[in-house]
PDB file of C-alpha atoms and ligand atoms in Angstrom:
ATOM      1  CA  UNK A   1     -46.255-204.488 -33.574  1.00 87.00           C
ATOM      2  CA  UNK A   2     -45.883-201.661 -31.131  1.00 94.00           C
ATOM      3  CA  UNK A   3     -47.632-198.379 -30.300  1.00 98.00           C
ATOM      4  CA  UNK A   4     -45.238-195.654 -29.239  1.00 98.00           C
ATOM      5  CA  UNK A   5     -45.124-191.867 -28.947  1.00 98.00           C
ATOM      6  CA  UNK A   6     -44.050-189.975 -32.067  1.00 98.00           C
ATOM      7  CA  UNK A   7     -40.682-188.198 -31.819  1.00 98.00           C
ATOM      8  CA  UNK A   8     -39.140-185.498 -34.083  1.00 98.00           C
ATOM      9  CA  UNK A   9     -36.961-188.086 -35.877  1.00 98.00           C
ATOM     10  CA  UNK A  10     -40.111-189.778 -37.193  1.00 98.00           C
ATOM     11  CA  UNK A  11     -40.969-186.732 -39.325  1.00 98.00           C
ATOM     12  CA  UNK A  12     -39.540-187.814 -42.699  1.00 98.00           C
ATOM     13  CA  UNK A  13     -41.130-191.275 -42.594  1.00 98.00           C
ATOM     14  CA  UNK A  14     -44.458-189.894 -41.391  1.00 98.00           C
ATOM     15  CA  UNK A  15     -44.524-187.181 -44.050  1.00 97.00           C
ATOM     16  CA  UNK A  16     -43.907-189.795 -46.753  1.00 97.00           C
ATOM     17  CA  UNK A  17     -46.745-191.923 -45.378  1.00 97.00           C
ATOM     18  CA  UNK A  18     -49.128-188.957 -45.113  1.00 96.00           C
ATOM     19  CA  UNK A  19     -48.254-187.806 -48.657  1.00 96.00           C
ATOM     20  CA  UNK A  20     -49.149-191.128 -50.227  1.00 94.00           C
ATOM     21  CA  UNK A  21     -52.391-191.620 -48.259  1.00 91.00           C
ATOM     22  CA  UNK A  22     -55.609-190.299 -49.833  1.00 86.00           C
ATOM     23  CA  UNK A  23     -57.853-188.694 -47.201  1.00 82.00           C
ATOM     24  CA  UNK A  24     -54.961-186.909 -45.468  1.00 88.00           C
ATOM     25  CA  UNK A  25     -54.743-183.196 -46.209  1.00 87.00           C
ATOM     26  CA  UNK A  26     -51.255-181.800 -45.669  1.00 94.00           C
ATOM     27  CA  UNK A  27     -50.689-178.254 -44.463  1.00 92.00           C
ATOM     28  CA  UNK A  28     -47.783-175.913 -43.714  1.00 94.00           C
ATOM     29  CA  UNK A  29     -47.953-177.164 -40.113  1.00 95.00           C
ATOM     30  CA  UNK A  30     -46.837-180.608 -41.304  1.00 97.00           C
ATOM     31  CA  UNK A  31     -43.337-179.338 -42.107  1.00 97.00           C
ATOM     32  CA  UNK A  32     -40.543-180.261 -39.716  1.00 98.00           C
ATOM     33  CA  UNK A  33     -40.375-177.184 -37.455  1.00 98.00           C
ATOM     34  CA  UNK A  34     -44.089-176.776 -36.738  1.00 98.00           C
ATOM     35  CA  UNK A  35     -44.354-180.574 -36.355  1.00 98.00           C
ATOM     36  CA  UNK A  36     -41.650-180.464 -33.654  1.00 98.00           C
ATOM     37  CA  UNK A  37     -43.348-177.502 -31.931  1.00 98.00           C
ATOM     38  CA  UNK A  38     -46.608-179.441 -31.873  1.00 98.00           C
ATOM     39  CA  UNK A  39     -44.943-182.506 -30.330  1.00 98.00           C
ATOM     40  CA  UNK A  40     -43.208-180.352 -27.700  1.00 98.00           C
ATOM     41  CA  UNK A  41     -46.488-178.628 -26.820  1.00 98.00           C
ATOM     42  CA  UNK A  42     -48.301-181.968 -26.457  1.00 98.00           C
ATOM     43  CA  UNK A  43     -45.632-184.300 -25.071  1.00 97.00           C
ATOM     44  CA  UNK A  44     -46.168-188.039 -25.397  1.00 98.00           C
ATOM     45  CA  UNK A  45     -49.638-187.763 -26.935  1.00 98.00           C
ATOM     46  CA  UNK A  46     -49.145-188.280 -30.674  1.00 98.00           C
ATOM     47  CA  UNK A  47     -48.765-191.946 -31.488  1.00 98.00           C
ATOM     48  CA  UNK A  48     -47.668-194.324 -34.186  1.00 98.00           C
ATOM     49  CA  UNK A  49     -47.728-198.046 -34.799  1.00 98.00           C
ATOM     50  CA  UNK A  50     -44.504-199.671 -35.908  1.00 97.00           C
ATOM     51  CA  UNK A  51     -43.972-203.091 -37.427  1.00 96.00           C
ATOM     52  CA  UNK A  52     -40.394-204.322 -37.948  1.00 94.00           C
ATOM     53  CA  UNK A  53     -39.140-200.721 -37.904  1.00 93.00           C
ATOM     54  CA  UNK A  54     -41.731-199.479 -40.438  1.00 96.00           C
ATOM     55  CA  UNK A  55     -44.373-196.927 -39.490  1.00 97.00           C
ATOM     56  CA  UNK A  56     -47.756-198.354 -40.480  1.00 98.00           C
ATOM     57  CA  UNK A  57     -50.185-196.025 -38.660  1.00 98.00           C
ATOM     58  CA  UNK A  58     -50.270-192.618 -37.012  1.00 98.00           C
ATOM     59  CA  UNK A  59     -52.424-190.266 -34.977  1.00 98.00           C
ATOM     60  CA  UNK A  60     -51.583-186.671 -34.027  1.00 98.00           C
ATOM     61  CA  UNK A  61     -53.053-185.680 -30.674  1.00 98.00           C
ATOM     62  CA  UNK A  62     -53.136-182.290 -28.992  1.00 98.00           C
ATOM     63  CA  UNK A  63     -55.259-180.475 -26.424  1.00 98.00           C
ATOM     64  CA  UNK A  64     -55.956-176.970 -25.204  1.00 97.00           C
ATOM     65  CA  UNK A  65     -56.413-177.921 -21.544  1.00 96.00           C
ATOM     66  CA  UNK A  66     -60.164-178.563 -22.000  1.00 97.00           C
ATOM     67  CA  UNK A  67     -60.646-180.513 -25.224  1.00 98.00           C
ATOM     68  CA  UNK A  68     -58.548-182.967 -27.163  1.00 98.00           C
ATOM     69  CA  UNK A  69     -58.070-182.591 -30.927  1.00 98.00           C
ATOM     70  CA  UNK A  70     -57.159-185.499 -33.172  1.00 98.00           C
ATOM     71  CA  UNK A  71     -55.567-185.239 -36.623  1.00 96.00           C
ATOM     72  CA  UNK A  72     -53.901-187.409 -39.253  1.00 95.00           C
ATOM     73  CA  UNK A  73     -55.376-190.697 -38.128  1.00 96.00           C
ATOM     74  CA  UNK A  74     -54.241-193.112 -40.787  1.00 97.00           C
ATOM     75  CA  UNK A  75     -53.392-196.732 -41.248  1.00 97.00           C
ATOM     76  CA  UNK A  76     -51.347-197.807 -44.274  1.00 96.00           C
ATOM     77  CA  UNK A  77     -53.386-199.780 -46.817  1.00 94.00           C
ATOM     78  CA  UNK A  78     -52.269-203.374 -46.129  1.00 95.00           C
ATOM     79  CA  UNK A  79     -52.754-202.914 -42.392  1.00 97.00           C
ATOM     80  CA  UNK A  80     -56.352-201.725 -42.445  1.00 97.00           C
ATOM     81  CA  UNK A  81     -59.304-203.482 -40.777  1.00 98.00           C
ATOM     82  CA  UNK A  82     -57.089-205.065 -38.122  1.00 97.00           C
ATOM     83  CA  UNK A  83     -58.082-202.720 -35.314  1.00 98.00           C
ATOM     84  CA  UNK A  84     -54.985-200.478 -35.489  1.00 98.00           C
ATOM     85  CA  UNK A  85     -56.887-197.184 -35.759  1.00 98.00           C
ATOM     86  CA  UNK A  86     -59.126-198.232 -32.874  1.00 98.00           C
ATOM     87  CA  UNK A  87     -56.057-199.168 -30.807  1.00 98.00           C
ATOM     88  CA  UNK A  88     -54.406-195.789 -31.480  1.00 98.00           C
ATOM     89  CA  UNK A  89     -57.617-194.006 -30.571  1.00 98.00           C
ATOM     90  CA  UNK A  90     -58.049-195.931 -27.306  1.00 98.00           C
ATOM     91  CA  UNK A  91     -54.460-195.222 -26.290  1.00 98.00           C
ATOM     92  CA  UNK A  92     -54.728-191.526 -27.176  1.00 98.00           C
ATOM     93  CA  UNK A  93     -57.980-191.069 -25.234  1.00 98.00           C
ATOM     94  CA  UNK A  94     -56.458-192.847 -22.215  1.00 98.00           C
ATOM     95  CA  UNK A  95     -53.436-190.506 -22.321  1.00 98.00           C
ATOM     96  CA  UNK A  96     -55.703-187.453 -22.609  1.00 98.00           C
ATOM     97  CA  UNK A  97     -57.850-188.688 -19.708  1.00 98.00           C
ATOM     98  CA  UNK A  98     -54.719-188.963 -17.537  1.00 98.00           C
ATOM     99  CA  UNK A  99     -54.268-185.228 -18.168  1.00 98.00           C
ATOM    100  CA  UNK A 100     -57.887-184.498 -17.197  1.00 98.00           C
ATOM    101  CA  UNK A 101     -59.060-184.018 -20.791  1.00 98.00           C
ATOM    102  CA  UNK A 102     -62.215-186.089 -21.170  1.00 98.00           C
ATOM    103  CA  UNK A 103     -63.777-184.730 -24.354  1.00 98.00           C
ATOM    104  CA  UNK A 104     -62.192-184.710 -27.805  1.00 98.00           C
ATOM    105  CA  UNK A 105     -63.034-183.623 -31.341  1.00 98.00           C
ATOM    106  CA  UNK A 106     -61.983-184.719 -34.790  1.00 97.00           C
ATOM    107  CA  UNK A 107     -62.659-182.905 -38.075  1.00 94.00           C
ATOM    108  CA  UNK A 108     -63.360-185.328 -40.906  1.00 93.00           C
ATOM    109  CA  UNK A 109     -63.339-184.376 -44.582  1.00 88.00           C
ATOM    110  CA  UNK A 110     -66.723-185.035 -46.199  1.00 90.00           C
ATOM    111  CA  UNK A 111     -65.007-186.678 -49.173  1.00 88.00           C
ATOM    112  CA  UNK A 112     -63.070-189.238 -47.094  1.00 89.00           C
ATOM    113  CA  UNK A 113     -65.470-192.205 -47.112  1.00 91.00           C
ATOM    114  CA  UNK A 114     -63.242-194.652 -45.187  1.00 92.00           C
ATOM    115  CA  UNK A 115     -62.675-192.095 -42.476  1.00 94.00           C
ATOM    116  CA  UNK A 116     -66.394-191.353 -42.198  1.00 95.00           C
ATOM    117  CA  UNK A 117     -67.155-195.085 -42.024  1.00 96.00           C
ATOM    118  CA  UNK A 118     -64.564-195.504 -39.266  1.00 97.00           C
ATOM    119  CA  UNK A 119     -65.837-192.590 -37.174  1.00 97.00           C
ATOM    120  CA  UNK A 120     -69.505-193.543 -37.635  1.00 97.00           C
ATOM    121  CA  UNK A 121     -68.657-197.026 -36.288  1.00 97.00           C
ATOM    122  CA  UNK A 122     -66.975-195.777 -33.110  1.00 97.00           C
ATOM    123  CA  UNK A 123     -69.047-196.293 -29.984  1.00 96.00           C
ATOM    124  CA  UNK A 124     -69.198-193.135 -27.895  1.00 95.00           C
ATOM    125  CA  UNK A 125     -68.501-190.828 -30.841  1.00 97.00           C
ATOM    126  CA  UNK A 126     -71.317-188.820 -32.379  1.00 96.00           C
ATOM    127  CA  UNK A 127     -71.506-186.625 -35.446  1.00 96.00           C
ATOM    128  CA  UNK A 128     -72.363-183.052 -34.394  1.00 96.00           C
ATOM    129  CA  UNK A 129     -75.375-181.632 -36.148  1.00 95.00           C
ATOM    130  CA  UNK A 130     -75.538-178.497 -34.005  1.00 97.00           C
ATOM    131  CA  UNK A 131     -72.166-177.038 -35.003  1.00 95.00           C
ATOM    132  CA  UNK A 132     -70.638-175.600 -38.176  1.00 95.00           C
ATOM    133  CA  UNK A 133     -66.902-175.018 -38.169  1.00 95.00           C
ATOM    134  CA  UNK A 134     -65.491-171.579 -39.056  1.00 97.00           C
ATOM    135  CA  UNK A 135     -61.741-171.224 -39.597  1.00 95.00           C
ATOM    136  CA  UNK A 136     -59.301-168.392 -40.105  1.00 96.00           C
ATOM    137  CA  UNK A 137     -55.588-168.007 -40.686  1.00 91.00           C
ATOM    138  CA  UNK A 138     -53.304-165.113 -39.744  1.00 91.00           C
ATOM    139  CA  UNK A 139     -49.787-164.664 -41.106  1.00 81.00           C
TER     140      UNK A 139
HETATM  141  C1  COA B 201     -59.926-194.550 -41.425  1.00 60.69           C
HETATM  142  C2  COA B 201     -58.765-195.507 -41.118  1.00 60.69           C
HETATM  143  C3  COA B 201     -57.740-194.777 -40.234  1.00 60.69           C
HETATM  144  C4  COA B 201     -59.311-196.745 -40.363  1.00 60.69           C
HETATM  145  O1  COA B 201     -58.192-197.551 -39.978  1.00 60.69           O
HETATM  146  P1  COA B 201     -58.344-199.118 -39.632  1.00 60.69           P
HETATM  147  O2  COA B 201     -57.149-199.521 -38.830  1.00 60.69           O
HETATM  148  O3  COA B 201     -58.629-199.866 -40.870  1.00 60.69           O
HETATM  149  O4  COA B 201     -59.635-199.124 -38.689  1.00 60.69           O
HETATM  150  P2  COA B 201     -59.996-200.269 -37.621  1.00 60.69           P
HETATM  151  O5  COA B 201     -59.516-201.586 -38.112  1.00 60.69           O
HETATM  152  O6  COA B 201     -59.530-199.829 -36.276  1.00 60.69           O
HETATM  153  O7  COA B 201     -61.591-200.210 -37.721  1.00 60.69           O
HETATM  154  C5  COA B 201     -62.425-200.255 -36.575  1.00 60.69           C
HETATM  155  C6  COA B 201     -63.851-200.324 -37.069  1.00 60.69           C
HETATM  156  O8  COA B 201     -64.192-199.128 -37.822  1.00 60.69           O
HETATM  157  C7  COA B 201     -65.053-199.495 -38.924  1.00 60.69           C
HETATM  158  N1  COA B 201     -64.351-199.271 -40.198  1.00 60.69           N
HETATM  159  C8  COA B 201     -63.040-198.992 -40.380  1.00 60.69           C
HETATM  160  N2  COA B 201     -62.764-198.818 -41.694  1.00 60.69           N
HETATM  161  C9  COA B 201     -63.933-199.006 -42.350  1.00 60.69           C
HETATM  162  C10 COA B 201     -64.291-198.982 -43.733  1.00 60.69           C
HETATM  163  N3  COA B 201     -63.390-198.709 -44.689  1.00 60.69           N
HETATM  164  N4  COA B 201     -65.591-199.204 -44.047  1.00 60.69           N
HETATM  165  C11 COA B 201     -66.513-199.475 -43.103  1.00 60.69           C
HETATM  166  N5  COA B 201     -66.225-199.522 -41.757  1.00 60.69           N
HETATM  167  C12 COA B 201     -64.953-199.297 -41.409  1.00 60.69           C
HETATM  168  C13 COA B 201     -65.385-200.959 -38.740  1.00 60.69           C
HETATM  169  O9  COA B 201     -66.523-201.037 -37.889  1.00 60.69           O
HETATM  170  C14 COA B 201     -64.150-201.458 -38.018  1.00 60.69           C
HETATM  171  O10 COA B 201     -64.380-202.634 -37.271  1.00 60.69           O
HETATM  172  P3  COA B 201     -64.388-204.084 -38.046  1.00 60.69           P
HETATM  173  O11 COA B 201     -63.159-204.111 -38.906  1.00 60.69           O
HETATM  174  O12 COA B 201     -64.347-205.047 -36.899  1.00 60.69           O
HETATM  175  O13 COA B 201     -65.630-204.107 -38.855  1.00 60.69           O
HETATM  176  C15 COA B 201     -58.085-196.001 -42.444  1.00 60.69           C
HETATM  177  O14 COA B 201     -59.075-196.480 -43.324  1.00 60.69           O
HETATM  178  C16 COA B 201     -57.305-194.907 -43.171  1.00 60.69           C
HETATM  179  O15 COA B 201     -56.137-194.686 -42.880  1.00 60.69           O
HETATM  180  N6  COA B 201     -57.957-194.217 -44.153  1.00 60.69           N
HETATM  181  C17 COA B 201     -57.256-193.193 -44.950  1.00 60.69           C
HETATM  182  C18 COA B 201     -56.852-191.973 -44.130  1.00 60.69           C
HETATM  183  C19 COA B 201     -58.031-191.253 -43.518  1.00 60.69           C
HETATM  184  O16 COA B 201     -59.015-190.954 -44.171  1.00 60.69           O
HETATM  185  N7  COA B 201     -57.884-190.935 -42.202  1.00 60.69           N
HETATM  186  C20 COA B 201     -58.898-190.284 -41.427  1.00 60.69           C
HETATM  187  C21 COA B 201     -58.610-188.872 -41.066  1.00 60.69           C
HETATM  188  S1  COA B 201     -59.892-188.252 -39.978  1.00 60.69           S
END
């Protein structure tokens, strides 16, 4: 089992994994071109776990120079509760820290109970009660 940086060629396998995983919300940005742009803008930060050539876990990681932003943390069903998500998170935070980014955020869907359980269990992570998130989209 190996953690490595995600590369553009991983897109098809990752998309298939994301599509069949409840709790992951896919967006236009998950298509190939925006996915590649995201990787190029955040080199070496997004990670996956591979076992015998199969992708079994992923985490997209970006930053804006001040804060890190984590998306699409997932571990395929049979591989859960073996510490893979925690390992991806530790590695991602270490890579962000090397870039001088020491604070990160993750947005968790309220109807994703496993995700909420995972994030509530993480030492050093706290649910924000002082912030509501507003979003917009421009074409
Ligand atoms: C959330 C998810 C990524 C966790 O992956 P994982 O590899 O199973 O998590 P870990 O093994 O690293 O868990 C670390 C700790 O988090 C907590 N935890 C993880 N999953 C949990 C669950 N389903 N219920 C309760 N606690 C949980 C536990 O404290 C666990 O430690 P323990 O196993 O020693 O008790 C996985 O369940 C998943 O892919 N869910 C579907 C996709 C999703 O919702 N992603 C989140 C997007 S924000």
